[in-house]
């Protein structure tokens, strides 16, 4: 290799992103990439080559997709967990880990029959208890209203804690007539709603429970009394319940970037449960308890990931916004790719940060 080729190779290596390994012809292009990519230690990362991926779907593609990185694929096939995508020390360690990593399914048929008989209805919430859970999962099941039955009406709601215990469960009497009970998926019959709790009463109970004695404006993730609310598609569930809750307290598996299919497209709860927990949901009649358990398990798996602790982990943190001098072109261009990555911060709130709340 002649001197010129050697210089070009060195320059190319210098212009390579230390996170996603994307190559750039010029240093200023790498700098612009780092400004808008928001790479951080909170991104899903390959346990073999340490490449950062925007989501676990991207990481899965990198490891076992149609066009994987061959070296990583070979190691993953021997020592990789197919659920959490972690690389273990040996094939035997992988076998033991994967058995623990895979969850068993919730018996939806049994829990549905129990609920239909009133055996799991729990219409009272002890929200003043000092043992009241800090994190809860919520799920609703909808029946149809309107002339064609296409308008979603909340007819059943369930709340569980981190140990899969039912905190609240009740059928809900909608404010307007039901024109389609959607029995094939909801299992709900007219008799279930005849003496059901009115929507306004359900709304009040859930709001009081979530706020836990704090005014809405005062609720915050750290140090407050309000509860972290977990679910899938919570915007829709809360809208149908006519409930408002601070977005800072919501953990939605349909909108969490590492669990999304693309930056704008969500994965279904059925897919996420099958791919990352190892069992099936939504087989036959759907139970909101089953959805609560699945979303809480996904949340817990994301929450207890081990990431580097940073004083100000978000790009939106005031300390990072006021430190824009660190991204001045002339100064950054003198940094190495690893130094740029060290000052880069995430553009989303990583759920691992709830462990320090």
CSV table of C-alpha atoms in Angstrom, one decimal:
chain,number,residue,atom,x,y,z
A,1,UNK,CA,0.0,0.0,0.0
A,2,UNK,CA,1.5,3.4,-1.0
A,3,UNK,CA,1.5,6.5,1.2
A,4,UNK,CA,-1.5,8.1,-0.4
A,5,UNK,CA,-3.6,4.9,0.0
A,6,UNK,CA,-2.5,4.6,3.6
A,7,UNK,CA,-3.6,8.2,4.3
A,8,UNK,CA,-7.0,7.7,2.6
A,9,UNK,CA,-7.5,4.5,4.7
A,10,UNK,CA,-6.6,6.3,7.9
A,11,UNK,CA,-9.0,9.2,7.0
A,12,UNK,CA,-11.8,6.8,6.2
A,13,UNK,CA,-11.4,5.1,9.6
A,14,UNK,CA,-11.4,8.5,11.3
A,15,UNK,CA,-14.7,9.3,9.6
A,16,UNK,CA,-16.4,6.1,10.8
A,17,UNK,CA,-19.3,6.4,13.3
A,18,UNK,CA,-18.2,4.6,16.6
A,19,UNK,CA,-21.8,3.6,17.2
A,20,UNK,CA,-23.5,2.3,14.0
A,21,UNK,CA,-20.2,1.9,12.0
A,22,UNK,CA,-21.5,4.0,9.2
A,23,UNK,CA,-18.7,5.3,7.0
A,24,UNK,CA,-18.4,9.0,5.8
A,25,UNK,CA,-16.2,10.6,3.2
A,26,UNK,CA,-15.7,13.7,5.2
A,27,UNK,CA,-15.4,14.5,8.9
A,28,UNK,CA,-18.1,17.2,8.7
A,29,UNK,CA,-20.6,14.6,7.4
A,30,UNK,CA,-19.8,12.4,10.4
A,31,UNK,CA,-20.4,15.4,12.7
A,32,UNK,CA,-23.8,16.1,11.2
A,33,UNK,CA,-24.7,12.4,11.5
A,34,UNK,CA,-23.8,12.4,15.2
A,35,UNK,CA,-25.9,15.6,15.8
A,36,UNK,CA,-29.1,13.9,14.4
A,37,UNK,CA,-28.6,10.2,15.3
A,38,UNK,CA,-28.6,10.6,19.1
A,39,UNK,CA,-26.5,7.5,19.6
A,40,UNK,CA,-26.0,6.6,23.2
A,41,UNK,CA,-25.3,3.7,25.5
A,42,UNK,CA,-29.0,3.1,25.9
A,43,UNK,CA,-29.4,1.8,22.3
A,44,UNK,CA,-29.7,-2.0,21.7
A,45,UNK,CA,-26.1,-3.2,21.1
A,46,UNK,CA,-24.7,-6.3,19.4
A,47,UNK,CA,-22.8,-8.4,22.0
A,48,UNK,CA,-20.3,-9.5,19.4
A,49,UNK,CA,-19.2,-6.5,17.4
A,50,UNK,CA,-20.7,-3.8,19.7
A,51,UNK,CA,-22.6,-2.1,16.9
A,52,UNK,CA,-25.4,0.2,18.1
A,53,UNK,CA,-28.9,-0.4,16.6
A,54,UNK,CA,-31.9,1.9,16.8
A,55,UNK,CA,-34.2,-0.9,17.9
A,56,UNK,CA,-34.2,-4.6,18.9
A,57,UNK,CA,-35.8,-5.3,15.5
A,58,UNK,CA,-32.7,-3.8,13.9
A,59,UNK,CA,-30.5,-5.8,16.2
A,60,UNK,CA,-32.4,-9.0,15.4
A,61,UNK,CA,-31.9,-8.3,11.7
A,62,UNK,CA,-28.2,-7.7,12.3
A,63,UNK,CA,-27.9,-11.1,14.1
A,64,UNK,CA,-30.3,-13.4,12.3
A,65,UNK,CA,-32.0,-11.4,9.5
A,66,UNK,CA,-31.8,-12.2,5.7
A,67,UNK,CA,-28.5,-10.3,5.5
A,68,UNK,CA,-26.8,-10.6,8.9
A,69,UNK,CA,-23.2,-9.9,9.7
A,70,UNK,CA,-21.8,-13.4,9.3
A,71,UNK,CA,-19.4,-13.4,12.2
A,72,UNK,CA,-22.1,-12.1,14.6
A,73,UNK,CA,-24.6,-14.6,13.2
A,74,UNK,CA,-22.2,-17.6,13.8
A,75,UNK,CA,-21.5,-16.6,17.4
A,76,UNK,CA,-25.2,-15.8,18.1
A,77,UNK,CA,-26.3,-19.2,16.8
A,78,UNK,CA,-24.1,-20.8,19.4
A,79,UNK,CA,-24.3,-18.5,22.4
A,80,UNK,CA,-27.1,-16.0,21.7
A,81,UNK,CA,-30.5,-15.9,23.5
A,82,UNK,CA,-33.3,-15.6,21.0
A,83,UNK,CA,-35.5,-13.7,23.3
A,84,UNK,CA,-33.4,-10.9,24.8
A,85,UNK,CA,-30.6,-11.2,22.1
A,86,UNK,CA,-27.8,-11.3,24.8
A,87,UNK,CA,-24.6,-13.2,24.0
A,88,UNK,CA,-23.7,-15.7,26.7
A,89,UNK,CA,-20.3,-17.1,27.6
A,90,UNK,CA,-20.9,-20.7,26.3
A,91,UNK,CA,-23.7,-22.8,24.7
A,92,UNK,CA,-24.5,-24.3,28.1
A,93,UNK,CA,-24.8,-20.9,29.7
A,94,UNK,CA,-27.1,-19.9,26.8
A,95,UNK,CA,-29.3,-22.9,27.4
A,96,UNK,CA,-29.7,-22.2,31.1
A,97,UNK,CA,-30.2,-18.4,30.5
A,98,UNK,CA,-32.8,-19.0,27.7
A,99,UNK,CA,-34.9,-21.3,29.9
A,100,UNK,CA,-35.1,-18.5,32.5
A,101,UNK,CA,-35.6,-15.8,29.8
A,102,UNK,CA,-38.7,-17.5,28.3
A,103,UNK,CA,-41.9,-16.8,30.2
A,104,UNK,CA,-44.8,-19.3,30.4
A,105,UNK,CA,-48.1,-18.1,29.0
A,106,UNK,CA,-51.1,-17.0,31.0
A,107,UNK,CA,-54.0,-19.3,30.7
A,108,UNK,CA,-56.4,-16.9,28.9
A,109,UNK,CA,-59.2,-19.4,28.7
A,110,UNK,CA,-59.2,-20.0,32.4
A,111,UNK,CA,-58.9,-16.4,33.4
A,112,UNK,CA,-61.7,-15.4,31.0
A,113,UNK,CA,-64.0,-18.0,32.5
A,114,UNK,CA,-63.1,-16.8,36.0
A,115,UNK,CA,-63.9,-13.2,35.1
A,116,UNK,CA,-67.2,-14.2,33.4
A,117,UNK,CA,-68.2,-15.9,36.7
A,118,UNK,CA,-67.2,-12.9,38.7
A,119,UNK,CA,-64.4,-14.8,40.4
A,120,UNK,CA,-61.7,-12.2,39.5
A,121,UNK,CA,-63.8,-9.1,39.6
A,122,UNK,CA,-62.1,-6.6,41.9
A,123,UNK,CA,-64.0,-3.3,41.7
A,124,UNK,CA,-62.5,-1.7,44.8
A,125,UNK,CA,-58.9,-0.2,44.8
A,126,UNK,CA,-57.1,0.4,48.1
A,127,UNK,CA,-55.1,3.3,46.7
A,128,UNK,CA,-54.2,4.7,50.2
A,129,UNK,CA,-52.2,1.7,51.2
A,130,UNK,CA,-48.5,2.2,51.9
A,131,UNK,CA,-48.0,-1.1,50.0
A,132,UNK,CA,-49.7,0.2,46.9
A,133,UNK,CA,-47.6,-0.6,43.8
A,134,UNK,CA,-45.5,2.1,42.2
A,135,UNK,CA,-45.8,0.5,38.7
A,136,UNK,CA,-49.1,-0.9,37.3
A,137,UNK,CA,-50.3,-2.1,33.9
A,138,UNK,CA,-53.6,-1.3,32.4
A,139,UNK,CA,-55.6,-2.8,29.5
A,140,UNK,CA,-59.1,-2.4,28.2
A,141,UNK,CA,-61.3,-4.5,25.9
A,142,UNK,CA,-63.6,-2.7,23.5
A,143,UNK,CA,-67.1,-3.5,22.2
A,144,UNK,CA,-68.6,-1.7,19.2
A,145,UNK,CA,-71.0,1.3,19.2
A,146,UNK,CA,-72.6,3.3,16.4
A,147,UNK,CA,-74.7,2.2,13.5
A,148,UNK,CA,-72.0,-0.2,12.1
A,149,UNK,CA,-70.5,-1.2,15.4
A,150,UNK,CA,-67.1,0.3,14.5
A,151,UNK,CA,-66.9,2.8,17.4
A,152,UNK,CA,-64.7,1.5,20.2
A,153,UNK,CA,-66.4,1.6,23.6
A,154,UNK,CA,-64.6,0.4,26.7
A,155,UNK,CA,-66.5,-2.5,28.2
A,156,UNK,CA,-63.8,-4.2,30.4
A,157,UNK,CA,-60.7,-2.9,32.2
A,158,UNK,CA,-58.0,-4.6,34.2
A,159,UNK,CA,-55.1,-3.2,36.2
A,160,UNK,CA,-52.3,-5.4,37.5
A,161,UNK,CA,-49.1,-4.9,39.6
A,162,UNK,CA,-45.5,-6.0,38.9
A,163,UNK,CA,-46.2,-9.5,40.4
A,164,UNK,CA,-49.2,-10.1,38.1
A,165,UNK,CA,-51.7,-9.6,40.9
A,166,UNK,CA,-55.0,-8.1,39.9
A,167,UNK,CA,-55.3,-4.6,41.4
A,168,UNK,CA,-58.6,-3.7,39.7
A,169,UNK,CA,-60.9,-5.5,37.3
A,170,UNK,CA,-64.4,-4.7,36.2
A,171,UNK,CA,-66.8,-4.7,33.3
A,172,UNK,CA,-67.8,-1.2,32.2
A,173,UNK,CA,-71.2,0.1,31.2
A,174,UNK,CA,-70.6,2.4,28.2
A,175,UNK,CA,-72.3,5.8,27.8
A,176,UNK,CA,-74.0,4.8,24.6
A,177,UNK,CA,-75.7,1.6,23.3
A,178,UNK,CA,-73.6,-1.3,22.3
A,179,UNK,CA,-74.3,-2.5,18.7
A,180,UNK,CA,-71.6,-5.2,18.4
A,181,UNK,CA,-70.3,-7.1,21.4
A,182,UNK,CA,-67.4,-8.6,19.3
A,183,UNK,CA,-67.8,-11.8,21.3
A,184,UNK,CA,-65.3,-13.8,19.2
A,185,UNK,CA,-62.4,-11.7,20.6
A,186,UNK,CA,-63.8,-10.0,23.7
A,187,UNK,CA,-65.9,-12.9,25.2
A,188,UNK,CA,-68.3,-10.2,26.4
A,189,UNK,CA,-72.1,-10.8,26.4
A,190,UNK,CA,-75.0,-8.4,27.1
A,191,UNK,CA,-75.5,-9.8,30.6
A,192,UNK,CA,-71.9,-8.9,31.5
A,193,UNK,CA,-72.7,-5.2,31.0
A,194,UNK,CA,-76.2,-5.1,32.4
A,195,UNK,CA,-75.2,-4.3,35.9
A,196,UNK,CA,-71.7,-3.2,35.1
A,197,UNK,CA,-69.9,-0.2,36.7
A,198,UNK,CA,-70.7,3.1,34.9
A,199,UNK,CA,-67.9,4.6,32.9
A,200,UNK,CA,-67.7,7.8,35.0
A,201,UNK,CA,-67.3,5.7,38.2
A,202,UNK,CA,-64.6,3.6,36.6
A,203,UNK,CA,-62.8,6.7,35.4
A,204,UNK,CA,-62.9,8.3,38.9
A,205,UNK,CA,-61.6,5.2,40.6
A,206,UNK,CA,-58.7,4.7,38.2
A,207,UNK,CA,-57.8,8.4,38.2
A,208,UNK,CA,-57.6,8.5,42.0
A,209,UNK,CA,-55.6,5.3,42.1
A,210,UNK,CA,-53.0,6.5,39.5
A,211,UNK,CA,-52.6,10.0,41.1
A,212,UNK,CA,-52.4,8.5,44.5
A,213,UNK,CA,-53.4,11.6,46.3
A,214,UNK,CA,-51.3,14.0,44.2
A,215,UNK,CA,-52.7,16.8,42.0
A,216,UNK,CA,-52.1,16.1,38.3
A,217,UNK,CA,-49.8,19.0,37.8
A,218,UNK,CA,-47.5,17.8,40.6
A,219,UNK,CA,-47.1,14.2,39.4
A,220,UNK,CA,-43.5,13.3,38.3
A,221,UNK,CA,-41.5,10.1,37.8
A,222,UNK,CA,-39.0,10.7,40.5
A,223,UNK,CA,-39.9,11.3,44.1
A,224,UNK,CA,-43.7,11.6,43.6
A,225,UNK,CA,-46.6,9.5,44.7
A,226,UNK,CA,-48.1,9.0,41.2
A,227,UNK,CA,-47.9,5.6,39.6
A,228,UNK,CA,-46.0,4.6,36.4
A,229,UNK,CA,-48.6,3.3,34.0
A,230,UNK,CA,-47.6,0.5,31.6
A,231,UNK,CA,-49.6,-0.7,28.6
A,232,UNK,CA,-49.8,-1.2,24.8
A,233,UNK,CA,-51.6,1.5,22.8
A,234,UNK,CA,-52.4,3.4,26.0
A,235,UNK,CA,-53.4,6.6,24.1
A,236,UNK,CA,-56.4,4.7,22.8
A,237,UNK,CA,-57.3,3.0,26.1
A,238,UNK,CA,-57.1,6.3,28.1
A,239,UNK,CA,-59.1,8.1,25.4
A,240,UNK,CA,-61.9,5.5,25.6
A,241,UNK,CA,-61.8,5.8,29.4
A,242,UNK,CA,-61.9,9.6,29.0
A,243,UNK,CA,-58.8,9.8,31.3
A,244,UNK,CA,-55.9,12.1,31.2
A,245,UNK,CA,-52.5,11.2,32.7
A,246,UNK,CA,-49.0,12.9,32.4
A,247,UNK,CA,-47.0,11.5,29.5
A,248,UNK,CA,-43.9,11.4,31.7
A,249,UNK,CA,-45.6,8.6,33.7
A,250,UNK,CA,-46.7,6.5,30.7
A,251,UNK,CA,-44.6,3.5,29.5
A,252,UNK,CA,-46.2,2.3,26.2
A,253,UNK,CA,-44.8,-0.7,24.6
A,254,UNK,CA,-46.3,0.4,21.3
A,255,UNK,CA,-44.3,3.7,21.3
A,256,UNK,CA,-41.1,2.8,23.0
A,257,UNK,CA,-38.4,3.2,20.3
A,258,UNK,CA,-36.3,0.0,21.1
A,259,UNK,CA,-39.5,-2.1,20.7
A,260,UNK,CA,-40.8,-0.5,17.6
A,261,UNK,CA,-40.7,-1.9,14.1
A,262,UNK,CA,-39.5,1.4,12.6
A,263,UNK,CA,-39.3,4.9,13.9
A,264,UNK,CA,-43.0,5.4,13.0
A,265,UNK,CA,-44.5,1.9,13.0
A,266,UNK,CA,-45.3,-0.1,16.1
A,267,UNK,CA,-45.1,-3.8,16.6
A,268,UNK,CA,-48.2,-5.6,17.8
A,269,UNK,CA,-48.4,-6.9,21.4
A,270,UNK,CA,-48.9,-10.4,19.9
A,271,UNK,CA,-45.5,-10.1,18.1
A,272,UNK,CA,-43.6,-8.6,20.9
A,273,UNK,CA,-44.8,-11.2,23.4
A,274,UNK,CA,-43.9,-14.1,21.0
A,275,UNK,CA,-40.5,-12.6,20.0
A,276,UNK,CA,-39.2,-11.3,23.3
A,277,UNK,CA,-41.1,-13.3,26.0
A,278,UNK,CA,-41.5,-16.6,24.1
A,279,UNK,CA,-45.2,-17.4,24.3
A,280,UNK,CA,-48.4,-16.6,22.5
A,281,UNK,CA,-51.2,-14.1,23.4
A,282,UNK,CA,-54.5,-13.2,21.6
A,283,UNK,CA,-55.3,-16.8,20.8
A,284,UNK,CA,-59.1,-16.9,20.7
A,285,UNK,CA,-60.9,-14.7,23.2
A,286,UNK,CA,-58.6,-11.9,24.4
A,287,UNK,CA,-58.4,-11.2,28.2
A,288,UNK,CA,-57.2,-7.8,29.4
A,289,UNK,CA,-55.4,-9.5,32.3
A,290,UNK,CA,-53.3,-11.4,29.7
A,291,UNK,CA,-52.4,-8.1,28.0
A,292,UNK,CA,-51.5,-6.5,31.4
A,293,UNK,CA,-49.1,-9.3,32.3
A,294,UNK,CA,-47.5,-9.3,28.8
A,295,UNK,CA,-46.9,-5.5,28.8
A,296,UNK,CA,-45.6,-5.5,32.4
A,297,UNK,CA,-43.1,-8.3,31.5
A,298,UNK,CA,-41.9,-6.4,28.5
A,299,UNK,CA,-41.5,-3.2,30.6
A,300,UNK,CA,-39.6,-5.1,33.3
A,301,UNK,CA,-37.3,-6.7,30.8
A,302,UNK,CA,-36.5,-3.2,29.4
A,303,UNK,CA,-36.3,-1.6,32.8
A,304,UNK,CA,-33.6,-3.9,34.2
A,305,UNK,CA,-31.2,-3.7,31.3
A,306,UNK,CA,-27.7,-2.7,32.5
A,307,UNK,CA,-26.7,0.6,30.9
A,308,UNK,CA,-24.0,3.1,31.8
A,309,UNK,CA,-25.1,5.6,34.5
A,310,UNK,CA,-25.0,9.2,33.3
A,311,UNK,CA,-25.8,12.3,35.3
A,312,UNK,CA,-27.8,13.8,32.4
A,313,UNK,CA,-28.8,11.0,30.0
A,314,UNK,CA,-31.2,12.8,27.7
A,315,UNK,CA,-30.4,15.1,24.8
A,316,UNK,CA,-33.3,17.2,26.0
A,317,UNK,CA,-31.9,17.7,29.5
A,318,UNK,CA,-31.3,21.4,30.2
A,319,UNK,CA,-27.6,20.7,31.1
A,320,UNK,CA,-27.1,19.1,27.7
A,321,UNK,CA,-29.0,21.8,25.8
A,322,UNK,CA,-27.0,24.5,27.4
A,323,UNK,CA,-23.8,22.6,26.6
A,324,UNK,CA,-24.2,23.0,22.8
A,325,UNK,CA,-20.8,24.5,22.7
A,326,UNK,CA,-19.6,20.9,22.8
A,327,UNK,CA,-21.1,20.4,19.3
A,328,UNK,CA,-19.4,23.4,17.7
A,329,UNK,CA,-18.1,22.2,14.3
A,330,UNK,CA,-14.5,23.3,14.7
A,331,UNK,CA,-14.2,21.7,18.1
A,332,UNK,CA,-16.0,18.4,17.3
A,333,UNK,CA,-14.0,17.9,14.1
A,334,UNK,CA,-10.9,17.6,16.3
A,335,UNK,CA,-12.5,14.8,18.3
A,336,UNK,CA,-12.2,11.1,17.5
A,337,UNK,CA,-15.4,9.1,16.7
A,338,UNK,CA,-15.3,7.6,20.2
A,339,UNK,CA,-15.1,11.0,21.9
A,340,UNK,CA,-18.1,12.1,19.9
A,341,UNK,CA,-20.0,9.1,21.0
A,342,UNK,CA,-19.1,9.8,24.6
A,343,UNK,CA,-20.8,13.2,24.6
A,344,UNK,CA,-23.8,12.1,22.5
A,345,UNK,CA,-27.1,11.6,24.4
A,346,UNK,CA,-30.4,9.7,23.7
A,347,UNK,CA,-33.4,11.4,22.3
A,348,UNK,CA,-35.8,9.1,24.2
A,349,UNK,CA,-36.3,8.2,27.9
A,350,UNK,CA,-34.8,4.8,28.5
A,351,UNK,CA,-36.9,2.7,30.9
A,352,UNK,CA,-33.7,1.6,32.7
A,353,UNK,CA,-33.8,5.1,34.3
A,354,UNK,CA,-37.0,4.1,36.2
A,355,UNK,CA,-34.7,1.9,38.3
A,356,UNK,CA,-33.2,5.0,39.8
A,357,UNK,CA,-36.5,6.9,40.4
